[in-house]
PDB file of C-alpha atoms in Angstrom:
ATOM      1  CA  MET A   1      16.912  -0.078 -16.266  1.00 51.00           C
ATOM      2  CA  SER A   2      14.943   2.545 -17.264  1.00 55.00           C
ATOM      3  CA  ALA A   3      15.523   6.053 -16.482  1.00 56.00           C
ATOM      4  CA  PRO A   4      13.444   6.961 -13.106  1.00 51.00           C
ATOM      5  CA  ARG A   5      14.721   4.074 -11.532  1.00 50.00           C
ATOM      6  CA  GLU A   6      18.222   5.135 -11.696  1.00 72.00           C
ATOM      7  CA  ALA A   7      17.799   8.029 -11.343  1.00 76.00           C
ATOM      8  CA  GLY A   8      15.642   7.543  -8.054  1.00 88.00           C
ATOM      9  CA  ALA A   9      18.098   4.804  -6.363  1.00 92.00           C
ATOM     10  CA  ALA A  10      19.210   6.735  -3.862  1.00 94.00           C
ATOM     11  CA  LEU A  11      15.221   7.934  -3.078  1.00 95.00           C
ATOM     12  CA  TYR A  12      14.072   4.614  -3.085  1.00 96.00           C
ATOM     13  CA  THR A  13      16.718   3.078  -0.600  1.00 95.00           C
ATOM     14  CA  ALA A  14      16.119   6.099   1.822  1.00 96.00           C
ATOM     15  CA  CYS A  15      12.848   5.501   1.711  1.00 97.00           C
ATOM     16  CA  ALA A  16      13.663   1.734   2.879  1.00 97.00           C
ATOM     17  CA  GLY A  17      16.116   2.598   5.294  1.00 97.00           C
ATOM     18  CA  VAL A  18      13.618   4.782   7.022  1.00 97.00           C
ATOM     19  CA  GLY A  19      11.646   2.179   7.011  1.00 97.00           C
ATOM     20  CA  VAL A  20      13.766  -0.418   8.506  1.00 97.00           C
ATOM     21  CA  LEU A  21      14.282   2.304  11.213  1.00 98.00           C
ATOM     22  CA  VAL A  22      10.707   2.992  12.012  1.00 98.00           C
ATOM     23  CA  PHE A  23       9.669  -0.760  11.928  1.00 97.00           C
ATOM     24  CA  PHE A  24      12.411  -1.745  14.233  1.00 97.00           C
ATOM     25  CA  LEU A  25      13.019   1.438  16.434  1.00 97.00           C
ATOM     26  CA  GLY A  26       9.234   2.754  16.382  1.00 97.00           C
ATOM     27  CA  PRO A  27       7.351   0.225  18.112  1.00 97.00           C
ATOM     28  CA  ALA A  28      10.177  -0.110  20.596  1.00 97.00           C
ATOM     29  CA  LEU A  29      10.631   4.027  21.617  1.00 97.00           C
ATOM     30  CA  ALA A  30       6.742   3.801  21.309  1.00 96.00           C
ATOM     31  CA  LEU A  31       6.607   0.975  23.991  1.00 96.00           C
ATOM     32  CA  LEU A  32       9.473   2.481  26.409  1.00 97.00           C
ATOM     33  CA  MET A  33       7.262   5.370  26.695  1.00 97.00           C
ATOM     34  CA  ASP A  34       4.243   3.974  27.509  1.00 96.00           C
ATOM     35  CA  VAL A  35       2.288   4.117  24.458  1.00 96.00           C
ATOM     36  CA  PRO A  36      -0.944   0.951  24.204  1.00 96.00           C
ATOM     37  CA  ALA A  37       0.137  -1.972  22.133  1.00 94.00           C
ATOM     38  CA  LEU A  38      -2.006  -1.020  19.481  1.00 96.00           C
ATOM     39  CA  PRO A  39      -1.060   2.007  18.584  1.00 97.00           C
ATOM     40  CA  ALA A  40       3.000   0.729  18.723  1.00 96.00           C
ATOM     41  CA  ALA A  41       2.200  -1.643  16.398  1.00 97.00           C
ATOM     42  CA  THR A  42       0.408   0.388  13.847  1.00 97.00           C
ATOM     43  CA  ILE A  43       3.874   2.007  14.037  1.00 97.00           C
ATOM     44  CA  GLY A  44       5.404  -1.075  13.150  1.00 97.00           C
ATOM     45  CA  TYR A  45       2.863  -1.793  10.124  1.00 98.00           C
ATOM     46  CA  ALA A  46       4.031   1.889   9.072  1.00 97.00           C
ATOM     47  CA  GLY A  47       7.323   1.138   8.437  1.00 97.00           C
ATOM     48  CA  ILE A  48       6.436  -2.453   6.654  1.00 97.00           C
ATOM     49  CA  MET A  49       4.738  -0.553   4.389  1.00 97.00           C
ATOM     50  CA  LEU A  50       7.697   2.543   4.128  1.00 97.00           C
ATOM     51  CA  PHE A  51      10.464  -0.791   3.577  1.00 98.00           C
ATOM     52  CA  THR A  52       8.472  -2.510   1.034  1.00 97.00           C
ATOM     53  CA  GLY A  53       7.599   0.534  -1.126  1.00 97.00           C
ATOM     54  CA  GLY A  54      10.791   1.394  -0.945  1.00 96.00           C
ATOM     55  CA  ILE A  55      11.994  -1.745  -2.407  1.00 96.00           C
ATOM     56  CA  ALA A  56       8.964  -2.158  -5.435  1.00 95.00           C
ATOM     57  CA  ALA A  57      10.462   1.383  -6.237  1.00 94.00           C
ATOM     58  CA  ARG A  58      13.904   0.422  -6.449  1.00 93.00           C
ATOM     59  CA  TYR A  59      13.289  -2.502  -8.522  1.00 92.00           C
ATOM     60  CA  GLY A  60      10.428  -1.224 -10.636  1.00 85.00           C
ATOM     61  CA  PHE A  61       7.456  -3.151  -9.500  1.00 90.00           C
ATOM     62  CA  ALA A  62       4.873  -0.449 -10.418  1.00 89.00           C
ATOM     63  CA  ARG A  63       6.553   2.172 -13.030  1.00 92.00           C
ATOM     64  CA  GLY A  64       6.278   6.029 -12.981  1.00 89.00           C
ATOM     65  CA  ASP A  65       7.595   8.893 -15.264  1.00 92.00           C
ATOM     66  CA  THR A  66       9.680  10.597 -12.395  1.00 93.00           C
ATOM     67  CA  PRO A  67      11.140   8.985  -9.557  1.00 94.00           C
ATOM     68  CA  TRP A  68       8.412  10.642  -7.107  1.00 95.00           C
ATOM     69  CA  LYS A  69       5.548   9.394  -9.506  1.00 95.00           C
ATOM     70  CA  GLN A  70       7.464   5.889  -9.435  1.00 95.00           C
ATOM     71  CA  LEU A  71       7.930   5.717  -5.443  1.00 96.00           C
ATOM     72  CA  PHE A  72       4.170   7.310  -5.227  1.00 96.00           C
ATOM     73  CA  ARG A  73       3.053   4.330  -6.653  1.00 96.00           C
ATOM     74  CA  ASN A  74       4.936   1.682  -5.536  1.00 97.00           C
ATOM     75  CA  LEU A  75       3.851   3.047  -1.837  1.00 97.00           C
ATOM     76  CA  LEU A  76       0.337   2.933  -2.546  1.00 97.00           C
ATOM     77  CA  VAL A  77       0.544  -0.796  -4.009  1.00 96.00           C
ATOM     78  CA  ALA A  78       2.589  -1.716  -0.350  1.00 97.00           C
ATOM     79  CA  ALA A  79      -0.100   0.510   1.155  1.00 97.00           C
ATOM     80  CA  ALA A  80      -2.661  -2.116   0.208  1.00 97.00           C
ATOM     81  CA  VAL A  81      -1.074  -5.108   0.402  1.00 96.00           C
ATOM     82  CA  THR A  82       0.010  -4.112   4.238  1.00 97.00           C
ATOM     83  CA  LEU A  83      -3.662  -2.726   4.779  1.00 97.00           C
ATOM     84  CA  MET A  84      -4.801  -6.711   4.144  1.00 97.00           C
ATOM     85  CA  PHE A  85      -1.950  -7.877   7.255  1.00 97.00           C
ATOM     86  CA  TYR A  86      -2.975  -5.319   9.038  1.00 97.00           C
ATOM     87  CA  LEU A  87      -6.785  -5.928   9.110  1.00 97.00           C
ATOM     88  CA  VAL A  88      -5.345  -9.378   9.969  1.00 97.00           C
ATOM     89  CA  PHE A  89      -3.672  -8.349  12.790  1.00 97.00           C
ATOM     90  CA  LEU A  90      -6.618  -5.918  14.507  1.00 97.00           C
ATOM     91  CA  LEU A  91      -8.754  -9.008  13.849  1.00 97.00           C
ATOM     92  CA  LEU A  92      -6.738 -11.338  15.986  1.00 96.00           C
ATOM     93  CA  TYR A  93      -5.654  -8.356  18.093  1.00 95.00           C
ATOM     94  CA  PHE A  94      -9.461  -7.499  18.994  1.00 94.00           C
ATOM     95  CA  ILE A  95     -10.770 -11.358  19.178  1.00 91.00           C
TER      96      ILE A  95
END
């Protein structure tokens, strides 16, 4: 294991945990507060991004010099991948 991965394990796990909470609770609470479906779904996709970024950082997908850099790099990769799926969702949503 590399030093940033070991040092940031709690940080990465916390990021993934927040992502799970945002993914499950965010859209549900948004819909309960009468927020339209599109912003509620966007909240869910943000949760997916946080979760996948945290998991990718935990297992060292994109490496960084410090735990924060490693998390940031993996969140960028997760944002790019999640954006592709979000664009497909928007295409289906607006058709």
